[in-house]
PDB file of C-alpha atoms in Angstrom:
ATOM      1  CA  UNK M 178       1.384  -7.205 -27.383  1.00 82.00           C
ATOM      2  CA  UNK M 179      -2.361  -7.038 -27.904  1.00 92.00           C
ATOM      3  CA  UNK M 180      -3.830  -5.322 -30.945  1.00 94.00           C
ATOM      4  CA  UNK M 181      -7.312  -3.824 -31.098  1.00 96.00           C
ATOM      5  CA  UNK M 182      -9.583  -3.067 -34.031  1.00 96.00           C
ATOM      6  CA  UNK M 183     -12.320  -0.455 -33.906  1.00 96.00           C
ATOM      7  CA  UNK M 184     -14.780  -0.973 -36.791  1.00 95.00           C
ATOM      8  CA  UNK M 185     -15.897   2.046 -38.818  1.00 93.00           C
ATOM      9  CA  UNK M 186     -13.677   4.361 -36.774  1.00 93.00           C
ATOM     10  CA  UNK M 187     -11.020   6.861 -37.845  1.00 91.00           C
ATOM     11  CA  UNK M 188      -9.643   8.241 -34.540  1.00 91.00           C
ATOM     12  CA  UNK M 189      -9.011   6.774 -31.082  1.00 92.00           C
ATOM     13  CA  UNK M 190     -10.205   9.698 -28.987  1.00 92.00           C
ATOM     14  CA  UNK M 191     -10.939   9.141 -25.267  1.00 92.00           C
ATOM     15  CA  UNK M 192     -14.701   9.105 -25.807  1.00 94.00           C
ATOM     16  CA  UNK M 193     -14.275   6.573 -28.620  1.00 94.00           C
ATOM     17  CA  UNK M 194     -12.195   4.269 -26.410  1.00 94.00           C
ATOM     18  CA  UNK M 195     -14.829   4.531 -23.692  1.00 94.00           C
ATOM     19  CA  UNK M 196     -17.601   3.704 -26.155  1.00 94.00           C
ATOM     20  CA  UNK M 197     -15.748   0.532 -27.188  1.00 95.00           C
ATOM     21  CA  UNK M 198     -15.051  -0.402 -23.555  1.00 94.00           C
ATOM     22  CA  UNK M 199     -11.283   0.067 -23.887  1.00 94.00           C
ATOM     23  CA  UNK M 200     -10.651   3.205 -21.835  1.00 92.00           C
ATOM     24  CA  UNK M 201      -9.234   1.257 -18.862  1.00 92.00           C
ATOM     25  CA  UNK M 202      -6.685  -0.441 -21.131  1.00 93.00           C
ATOM     26  CA  UNK M 203      -4.972   2.725 -22.357  1.00 90.00           C
ATOM     27  CA  UNK M 204      -3.170   5.077 -19.979  1.00 82.00           C
ATOM     28  CA  UNK M 205      -2.103   7.375 -22.801  1.00 80.00           C
ATOM     29  CA  UNK M 206      -2.622   7.976 -26.493  1.00 85.00           C
ATOM     30  CA  UNK M 207      -2.510   4.680 -28.418  1.00 89.00           C
ATOM     31  CA  UNK M 208      -0.599   4.007 -31.604  1.00 89.00           C
ATOM     32  CA  UNK M 209      -3.091   3.960 -34.487  1.00 91.00           C
ATOM     33  CA  UNK M 210      -3.310   2.927 -38.120  1.00 91.00           C
ATOM     34  CA  UNK M 211      -6.360   3.351 -40.302  1.00 91.00           C
ATOM     35  CA  UNK M 212      -7.078   0.249 -42.370  1.00 89.00           C
ATOM     36  CA  UNK M 213      -6.893   0.832 -46.112  1.00 87.00           C
ATOM     37  CA  UNK M 214      -8.641  -2.480 -46.699  1.00 89.00           C
ATOM     38  CA  UNK M 215     -10.917  -4.613 -44.550  1.00 92.00           C
ATOM     39  CA  UNK M 216     -10.071  -5.730 -41.039  1.00 93.00           C
ATOM     40  CA  UNK M 217     -11.591  -8.303 -38.679  1.00 93.00           C
ATOM     41  CA  UNK M 218     -15.215  -9.026 -39.444  1.00 91.00           C
ATOM     42  CA  UNK M 219     -14.605  -7.799 -43.021  1.00 93.00           C
ATOM     43  CA  UNK M 220     -15.089  -4.211 -41.919  1.00 93.00           C
ATOM     44  CA  UNK M 221     -13.107  -1.001 -42.397  1.00 94.00           C
ATOM     45  CA  UNK M 222     -11.788   0.664 -39.292  1.00 95.00           C
ATOM     46  CA  UNK M 223      -8.838   1.536 -37.067  1.00 95.00           C
ATOM     47  CA  UNK M 224      -6.063  -0.635 -35.634  1.00 95.00           C
ATOM     48  CA  UNK M 225      -4.696   0.508 -32.273  1.00 94.00           C
ATOM     49  CA  UNK M 226      -2.228  -0.726 -29.675  1.00 91.00           C
ATOM     50  CA  UNK M 227       0.022   0.495 -26.881  1.00 85.00           C
ATOM     51  CA  UNK M 228       3.284   2.251 -27.681  1.00 71.00           C
ATOM     52  CA  UNK M 229       4.500   4.460 -30.502  1.00 60.00           C
ATOM     53  CA  UNK M 230       3.880   3.682 -34.159  1.00 54.00           C
ATOM     54  CA  UNK M 231       7.625   3.361 -34.805  1.00 57.00           C
ATOM     55  CA  UNK M 232       7.952   0.751 -32.044  1.00 51.00           C
ATOM     56  CA  UNK M 233       5.206  -1.681 -33.022  1.00 59.00           C
ATOM     57  CA  UNK M 234       4.068  -3.677 -36.023  1.00 72.00           C
ATOM     58  CA  UNK M 235       0.531  -2.427 -36.398  1.00 87.00           C
ATOM     59  CA  UNK M 236      -0.867  -4.637 -39.135  1.00 90.00           C
ATOM     60  CA  UNK M 237      -3.806  -6.934 -39.706  1.00 93.00           C
ATOM     61  CA  UNK M 238      -2.265 -10.296 -40.647  1.00 92.00           C
ATOM     62  CA  UNK M 239      -4.969 -12.937 -40.097  1.00 93.00           C
ATOM     63  CA  UNK M 240      -2.746 -15.808 -41.259  1.00 94.00           C
ATOM     64  CA  UNK M 241      -0.309 -15.288 -38.392  1.00 94.00           C
ATOM     65  CA  UNK M 242      -2.598 -13.640 -35.850  1.00 93.00           C
ATOM     66  CA  UNK M 243      -5.582 -14.744 -33.786  1.00 94.00           C
ATOM     67  CA  UNK M 244      -8.516 -12.325 -33.631  1.00 96.00           C
ATOM     68  CA  UNK M 245     -11.761 -12.427 -31.686  1.00 95.00           C
ATOM     69  CA  UNK M 246     -14.568 -10.033 -30.904  1.00 94.00           C
ATOM     70  CA  UNK M 247     -14.445  -8.680 -27.371  1.00 94.00           C
ATOM     71  CA  UNK M 248     -17.297  -9.676 -25.107  1.00 92.00           C
ATOM     72  CA  UNK M 249     -20.097  -7.103 -24.976  1.00 88.00           C
ATOM     73  CA  UNK M 250     -18.290  -4.725 -27.364  1.00 92.00           C
ATOM     74  CA  UNK M 251     -18.009  -4.002 -31.066  1.00 94.00           C
ATOM     75  CA  UNK M 252     -14.221  -3.914 -30.748  1.00 96.00           C
ATOM     76  CA  UNK M 253     -11.991  -6.794 -31.805  1.00 97.00           C
ATOM     77  CA  UNK M 254      -8.725  -7.855 -30.215  1.00 96.00           C
ATOM     78  CA  UNK M 255      -5.847  -9.814 -31.676  1.00 95.00           C
ATOM     79  CA  UNK M 256      -2.454 -11.232 -30.870  1.00 93.00           C
ATOM     80  CA  UNK M 257       0.312 -12.743 -32.955  1.00 91.00           C
ATOM     81  CA  UNK M 258       0.276 -16.537 -32.849  1.00 91.00           C
ATOM     82  CA  UNK M 259       3.924 -16.594 -31.740  1.00 90.00           C
ATOM     83  CA  UNK M 260       3.601 -13.646 -29.351  1.00 85.00           C
ATOM     84  CA  UNK M 261       5.363 -13.771 -25.986  1.00 85.00           C
ATOM     85  CA  UNK M 262       3.699 -11.596 -23.381  1.00 87.00           C
ATOM     86  CA  UNK M 263       5.918  -9.239 -21.420  1.00 90.00           C
ATOM     87  CA  UNK M 264       4.764  -7.898 -18.040  1.00 94.00           C
ATOM     88  CA  UNK M 265       6.847  -4.766 -18.633  1.00 92.00           C
ATOM     89  CA  UNK M 266       4.990  -4.010 -21.883  1.00 90.00           C
ATOM     90  CA  UNK M 267       1.608  -4.281 -20.188  1.00 93.00           C
ATOM     91  CA  UNK M 268       2.595  -2.615 -16.904  1.00 94.00           C
ATOM     92  CA  UNK M 269       0.769   0.533 -15.912  1.00 94.00           C
ATOM     93  CA  UNK M 270       2.952   3.644 -15.454  1.00 92.00           C
ATOM     94  CA  UNK M 271       2.331   3.551 -11.707  1.00 93.00           C
ATOM     95  CA  UNK M 272       2.002   0.202  -9.975  1.00 96.00           C
ATOM     96  CA  UNK M 273       0.829  -0.816  -6.511  1.00 97.00           C
ATOM     97  CA  UNK M 274       3.416  -2.613  -4.384  1.00 97.00           C
ATOM     98  CA  UNK M 275       2.810  -6.261  -3.753  1.00 97.00           C
ATOM     99  CA  UNK M 276       4.227  -9.706  -4.404  1.00 97.00           C
ATOM    100  CA  UNK M 277       5.626 -11.309  -7.580  1.00 98.00           C
ATOM    101  CA  UNK M 278       3.761 -14.383  -8.803  1.00 98.00           C
ATOM    102  CA  UNK M 279       4.555 -16.663 -11.731  1.00 97.00           C
ATOM    103  CA  UNK M 280       1.503 -17.043 -13.961  1.00 97.00           C
ATOM    104  CA  UNK M 281       0.792 -19.560 -16.722  1.00 96.00           C
ATOM    105  CA  UNK M 282       3.101 -17.832 -19.216  1.00 93.00           C
ATOM    106  CA  UNK M 283       6.090 -18.407 -16.911  1.00 94.00           C
ATOM    107  CA  UNK M 284       6.641 -14.704 -16.226  1.00 96.00           C
ATOM    108  CA  UNK M 285       6.511 -13.173 -12.770  1.00 97.00           C
ATOM    109  CA  UNK M 286       3.756 -10.568 -12.438  1.00 98.00           C
ATOM    110  CA  UNK M 287       3.451  -8.039  -9.611  1.00 98.00           C
ATOM    111  CA  UNK M 288       0.258  -8.782  -7.656  1.00 98.00           C
ATOM    112  CA  UNK M 289      -0.862  -5.711  -5.694  1.00 98.00           C
ATOM    113  CA  UNK M 290      -1.428  -6.106  -1.972  1.00 97.00           C
ATOM    114  CA  UNK M 291      -4.559  -4.184  -1.017  1.00 97.00           C
ATOM    115  CA  UNK M 292      -4.389  -4.472   2.759  1.00 94.00           C
ATOM    116  CA  UNK M 293      -2.009  -5.560   5.528  1.00 91.00           C
ATOM    117  CA  UNK M 294      -2.527  -7.345   8.849  1.00 87.00           C
ATOM    118  CA  UNK M 295      -0.095  -7.718  11.733  1.00 80.00           C
ATOM    119  CA  UNK M 296       0.618 -11.309  12.807  1.00 74.00           C
ATOM    120  CA  UNK M 297       1.438 -10.154  16.338  1.00 76.00           C
ATOM    121  CA  UNK M 298      -1.644  -7.997  17.070  1.00 72.00           C
ATOM    122  CA  UNK M 299      -3.353 -10.445  19.404  1.00 74.00           C
ATOM    123  CA  UNK M 300      -5.711  -8.263  21.442  1.00 75.00           C
ATOM    124  CA  UNK M 301      -9.048  -6.908  20.287  1.00 73.00           C
ATOM    125  CA  UNK M 302     -10.514  -7.086  16.798  1.00 77.00           C
ATOM    126  CA  UNK M 303      -8.196  -7.926  13.915  1.00 79.00           C
ATOM    127  CA  UNK M 304      -6.947  -4.664  12.422  1.00 83.00           C
ATOM    128  CA  UNK M 305      -5.845  -4.232   8.825  1.00 88.00           C
ATOM    129  CA  UNK M 306      -4.382  -1.210   7.084  1.00 90.00           C
ATOM    130  CA  UNK M 307      -5.161  -0.298   3.453  1.00 94.00           C
ATOM    131  CA  UNK M 308      -2.087  -0.467   1.214  1.00 95.00           C
ATOM    132  CA  UNK M 309      -3.742   1.727  -1.410  1.00 96.00           C
ATOM    133  CA  UNK M 310      -3.322   5.490  -1.630  1.00 96.00           C
ATOM    134  CA  UNK M 311      -5.516   7.342   0.860  1.00 95.00           C
ATOM    135  CA  UNK M 312      -6.685  10.885   1.282  1.00 96.00           C
ATOM    136  CA  UNK M 313      -5.677  12.851   4.364  1.00 96.00           C
ATOM    137  CA  UNK M 314      -8.477  13.982   6.626  1.00 95.00           C
ATOM    138  CA  UNK M 315      -8.519  16.034   9.811  1.00 95.00           C
ATOM    139  CA  UNK M 316      -8.909  14.327  13.165  1.00 93.00           C
ATOM    140  CA  UNK M 317     -12.004  15.918  14.798  1.00 93.00           C
ATOM    141  CA  UNK M 318     -10.488  15.530  18.278  1.00 93.00           C
ATOM    142  CA  UNK M 319      -7.050  17.103  17.867  1.00 94.00           C
ATOM    143  CA  UNK M 320      -7.033  18.644  14.389  1.00 94.00           C
ATOM    144  CA  UNK M 321      -4.149  16.508  13.107  1.00 96.00           C
ATOM    145  CA  UNK M 322      -4.064  15.208   9.552  1.00 96.00           C
ATOM    146  CA  UNK M 323      -4.604  11.445   9.476  1.00 95.00           C
ATOM    147  CA  UNK M 324      -5.135   8.874   6.690  1.00 93.00           C
ATOM    148  CA  UNK M 325      -8.771   8.643   5.636  1.00 94.00           C
ATOM    149  CA  UNK M 326     -10.559   6.716   2.906  1.00 94.00           C
ATOM    150  CA  UNK M 327      -8.753   5.256  -0.088  1.00 95.00           C
ATOM    151  CA  UNK M 328      -8.727   7.622  -3.055  1.00 96.00           C
ATOM    152  CA  UNK M 329     -11.718   7.547  -5.414  1.00 96.00           C
ATOM    153  CA  UNK M 330      -9.757   5.656  -8.088  1.00 95.00           C
ATOM    154  CA  UNK M 331      -9.588   2.608  -5.812  1.00 96.00           C
ATOM    155  CA  UNK M 332     -12.865   2.926  -3.911  1.00 96.00           C
ATOM    156  CA  UNK M 333     -14.676   0.200  -5.893  1.00 96.00           C
ATOM    157  CA  UNK M 334     -11.909  -2.415  -5.629  1.00 97.00           C
ATOM    158  CA  UNK M 335     -11.409  -1.565  -1.939  1.00 97.00           C
ATOM    159  CA  UNK M 336     -15.118  -2.047  -1.223  1.00 96.00           C
ATOM    160  CA  UNK M 337     -15.002  -5.394  -3.017  1.00 96.00           C
ATOM    161  CA  UNK M 338     -11.837  -6.436  -1.174  1.00 95.00           C
ATOM    162  CA  UNK M 339     -13.411  -5.577   2.183  1.00 93.00           C
ATOM    163  CA  UNK M 340     -16.599  -7.507   1.445  1.00 92.00           C
ATOM    164  CA  UNK M 341     -14.756 -10.568   0.144  1.00 92.00           C
ATOM    165  CA  UNK M 342     -12.226 -10.434   2.974  1.00 89.00           C
ATOM    166  CA  UNK M 343     -14.945 -10.346   5.640  1.00 87.00           C
ATOM    167  CA  UNK M 344     -16.781 -13.224   4.000  1.00 85.00           C
ATOM    168  CA  UNK M 345     -13.650 -15.338   3.758  1.00 82.00           C
ATOM    169  CA  UNK M 346     -12.714 -14.637   7.367  1.00 80.00           C
ATOM    170  CA  UNK M 347     -16.090 -16.007   8.458  1.00 79.00           C
ATOM    171  CA  UNK M 348     -15.492 -19.105   6.336  1.00 75.00           C
ATOM    172  CA  UNK M 349     -11.932 -19.468   7.583  1.00 71.00           C
ATOM    173  CA  UNK M 350     -13.214 -19.795  11.131  1.00 67.00           C
ATOM    174  CA  UNK M 351     -15.243 -22.848  10.096  1.00 69.00           C
ATOM    175  CA  UNK M 352     -13.538 -26.274  10.202  1.00 63.00           C
ATOM    176  CA  UNK M 353     -12.101 -27.277   6.837  1.00 60.00           C
ATOM    177  CA  UNK M 354     -12.939 -23.986   5.134  1.00 56.00           C
ATOM    178  CA  UNK M 355     -10.776 -22.701   2.284  1.00 57.00           C
ATOM    179  CA  UNK M 356     -10.615 -19.525   0.231  1.00 58.00           C
ATOM    180  CA  UNK M 357     -12.141 -21.495  -2.651  1.00 53.00           C
ATOM    181  CA  UNK M 358     -15.481 -21.479  -0.768  1.00 65.00           C
ATOM    182  CA  UNK M 359     -16.076 -18.135  -2.492  1.00 73.00           C
ATOM    183  CA  UNK M 360     -18.255 -18.593  -5.638  1.00 82.00           C
ATOM    184  CA  UNK M 361     -16.064 -19.087  -8.694  1.00 87.00           C
ATOM    185  CA  UNK M 362     -17.444 -16.091 -10.579  1.00 89.00           C
ATOM    186  CA  UNK M 363     -16.621 -13.732  -7.709  1.00 90.00           C
ATOM    187  CA  UNK M 364     -13.210 -15.238  -7.032  1.00 92.00           C
ATOM    188  CA  UNK M 365     -12.025 -15.193 -10.666  1.00 95.00           C
ATOM    189  CA  UNK M 366     -13.560 -11.784 -11.330  1.00 96.00           C
ATOM    190  CA  UNK M 367     -11.862 -10.261  -8.293  1.00 97.00           C
ATOM    191  CA  UNK M 368      -8.527 -11.836  -9.280  1.00 97.00           C
ATOM    192  CA  UNK M 369      -8.864 -10.320 -12.757  1.00 97.00           C
ATOM    193  CA  UNK M 370      -9.634  -6.860 -11.377  1.00 97.00           C
ATOM    194  CA  UNK M 371      -6.707  -7.068  -8.958  1.00 98.00           C
ATOM    195  CA  UNK M 372      -4.326  -7.953 -11.788  1.00 98.00           C
ATOM    196  CA  UNK M 373      -5.756  -5.080 -13.846  1.00 97.00           C
ATOM    197  CA  UNK M 374      -4.691  -2.602 -11.164  1.00 97.00           C
ATOM    198  CA  UNK M 375      -1.062  -3.100 -12.219  1.00 97.00           C
ATOM    199  CA  UNK M 376      -1.458  -4.195 -15.847  1.00 96.00           C
ATOM    200  CA  UNK M 377      -3.453  -3.047 -18.877  1.00 95.00           C
ATOM    201  CA  UNK M 378      -5.654  -6.092 -19.209  1.00 94.00           C
ATOM    202  CA  UNK M 379      -9.057  -7.498 -18.400  1.00 94.00           C
ATOM    203  CA  UNK M 380     -10.940 -10.767 -18.713  1.00 95.00           C
ATOM    204  CA  UNK M 381     -10.567 -10.830 -22.510  1.00 95.00           C
ATOM    205  CA  UNK M 382      -6.784 -10.382 -22.451  1.00 95.00           C
ATOM    206  CA  UNK M 383      -6.329 -12.908 -19.648  1.00 95.00           C
ATOM    207  CA  UNK M 384      -8.401 -15.496 -21.522  1.00 94.00           C
ATOM    208  CA  UNK M 385      -6.786 -14.908 -24.928  1.00 93.00           C
ATOM    209  CA  UNK M 386      -3.297 -15.243 -23.470  1.00 92.00           C
ATOM    210  CA  UNK M 387      -4.231 -18.267 -21.304  1.00 93.00           C
ATOM    211  CA  UNK M 388      -2.595 -16.331 -18.483  1.00 95.00           C
ATOM    212  CA  UNK M 389      -4.459 -17.683 -15.455  1.00 96.00           C
ATOM    213  CA  UNK M 390      -5.270 -21.085 -14.057  1.00 96.00           C
ATOM    214  CA  UNK M 391      -7.702 -21.706 -11.216  1.00 94.00           C
ATOM    215  CA  UNK M 392      -5.031 -22.116  -8.525  1.00 95.00           C
ATOM    216  CA  UNK M 393      -3.286 -18.935  -9.705  1.00 97.00           C
ATOM    217  CA  UNK M 394      -6.500 -16.953  -9.382  1.00 96.00           C
ATOM    218  CA  UNK M 395      -6.881 -18.223  -5.827  1.00 93.00           C
ATOM    219  CA  UNK M 396      -3.308 -17.192  -5.039  1.00 95.00           C
ATOM    220  CA  UNK M 397      -3.891 -13.697  -6.447  1.00 97.00           C
ATOM    221  CA  UNK M 398      -6.831 -13.271  -4.067  1.00 95.00           C
ATOM    222  CA  UNK M 399      -4.733 -14.527  -1.162  1.00 93.00           C
ATOM    223  CA  UNK M 400      -1.898 -12.100  -1.901  1.00 97.00           C
ATOM    224  CA  UNK M 401      -4.219  -9.148  -2.425  1.00 97.00           C
ATOM    225  CA  UNK M 402      -5.984  -9.703   0.899  1.00 95.00           C
ATOM    226  CA  UNK M 403      -2.829 -10.559   2.917  1.00 93.00           C
ATOM    227  CA  UNK M 404      -4.290 -13.993   3.549  1.00 89.00           C
ATOM    228  CA  UNK M 405      -1.058 -15.559   4.818  1.00 88.00           C
ATOM    229  CA  UNK M 406      -0.596 -12.929   7.528  1.00 88.00           C
ATOM    230  CA  UNK M 407      -4.259 -13.231   8.508  1.00 83.00           C
ATOM    231  CA  UNK M 408      -3.908 -16.983   8.952  1.00 81.00           C
ATOM    232  CA  UNK M 409      -0.731 -16.517  10.983  1.00 80.00           C
ATOM    233  CA  UNK M 410      -2.544 -14.040  13.223  1.00 78.00           C
ATOM    234  CA  UNK M 411      -5.482 -16.395  13.737  1.00 74.00           C
ATOM    235  CA  UNK M 412      -3.044 -19.213  14.465  1.00 75.00           C
ATOM    236  CA  UNK M 413      -1.303 -17.116  17.093  1.00 73.00           C
ATOM    237  CA  UNK M 414      -4.646 -16.197  18.643  1.00 71.00           C
ATOM    238  CA  UNK M 415      -5.678 -19.841  18.718  1.00 71.00           C
ATOM    239  CA  UNK M 416      -2.453 -20.782  20.498  1.00 76.00           C
ATOM    240  CA  UNK M 417      -3.030 -18.008  23.000  1.00 68.00           C
ATOM    241  CA  UNK M 418      -6.657 -19.051  23.520  1.00 62.00           C
ATOM    242  CA  UNK M 419      -5.525 -22.646  24.072  1.00 68.00           C
ATOM    243  CA  UNK M 420      -3.345 -21.371  26.879  1.00 62.00           C
ATOM    244  CA  UNK M 421      -6.390 -19.793  28.483  1.00 57.00           C
ATOM    245  CA  UNK M 422      -6.523 -16.206  27.149  1.00 51.00           C
ATOM    246  CA  UNK M 423      -9.237 -16.001  24.461  1.00 48.00           C
ATOM    247  CA  UNK M 424      -9.273 -13.046  22.083  1.00 47.00           C
ATOM    248  CA  UNK M 425     -11.995 -11.802  19.706  1.00 48.00           C
ATOM    249  CA  UNK M 426     -11.372 -12.379  15.984  1.00 47.00           C
ATOM    250  CA  UNK M 427     -13.636 -10.008  14.065  1.00 54.00           C
ATOM    251  CA  UNK M 428     -11.909  -7.544  11.758  1.00 57.00           C
ATOM    252  CA  UNK M 429     -11.884  -3.811  11.342  1.00 58.00           C
ATOM    253  CA  UNK M 430      -9.898  -1.400   9.175  1.00 61.00           C
ATOM    254  CA  UNK M 431      -7.364   0.721  11.007  1.00 60.00           C
ATOM    255  CA  UNK M 432      -8.253   4.362  11.440  1.00 43.00           C
ATOM    256  CA  UNK M 433      -4.654   5.388  10.929  1.00 38.00           C
ATOM    257  CA  UNK M 434      -1.166   4.080  10.216  1.00 37.00           C
TER     258      UNK M 434
END
């Protein structure tokens, strides 16, 4: 369980959490405790964490805890030196379906799948379907309700997934290309944001808990983008082309499910 310290603060209101860059880490009202003495950085302030006050030990104990200032924020974060992370404790109330993956802590974390290909769709451009929630829109030709864009909550991550997916597809079609051809900063950042869709964490929490290794970040990207199915589809198309029936291999999102 991660603890957070807000210097010179007495209440963890939504605007306060946003000011400290913590709003994405709390889905509800945090447990709080105002420091009677000095906290991290020898400052007065407020300790906060997930859960109810009667369920957590909300104390500043520097001898048995590790504390560090969050990047680009005045907030501090801490964790007990003997803490064991639990995916269930950090899970968001509503999670996106996906695939379990063992991370560096030995636990299996649910990695959200953002899109889905069909391995047997061999004709025409590769079609993928968003696995995120989508709004319903009206078909201009027949008036039916059909799936439209992903909801606003996921628009940024979907845009990023589409851009990265298209780039990696282009690389995949080159001899010897791998998903790791994506610049490290983009690959690791995207993996972190994907994990954050299902869990209350960001770069700081991942780093403090030593939760990810380079190969695990790569695998998160693969699972999010349905990489295995994409490769199977391209393999099937290659086999078909070898037999004399070439097919195009550019991609496009499906208009409907």
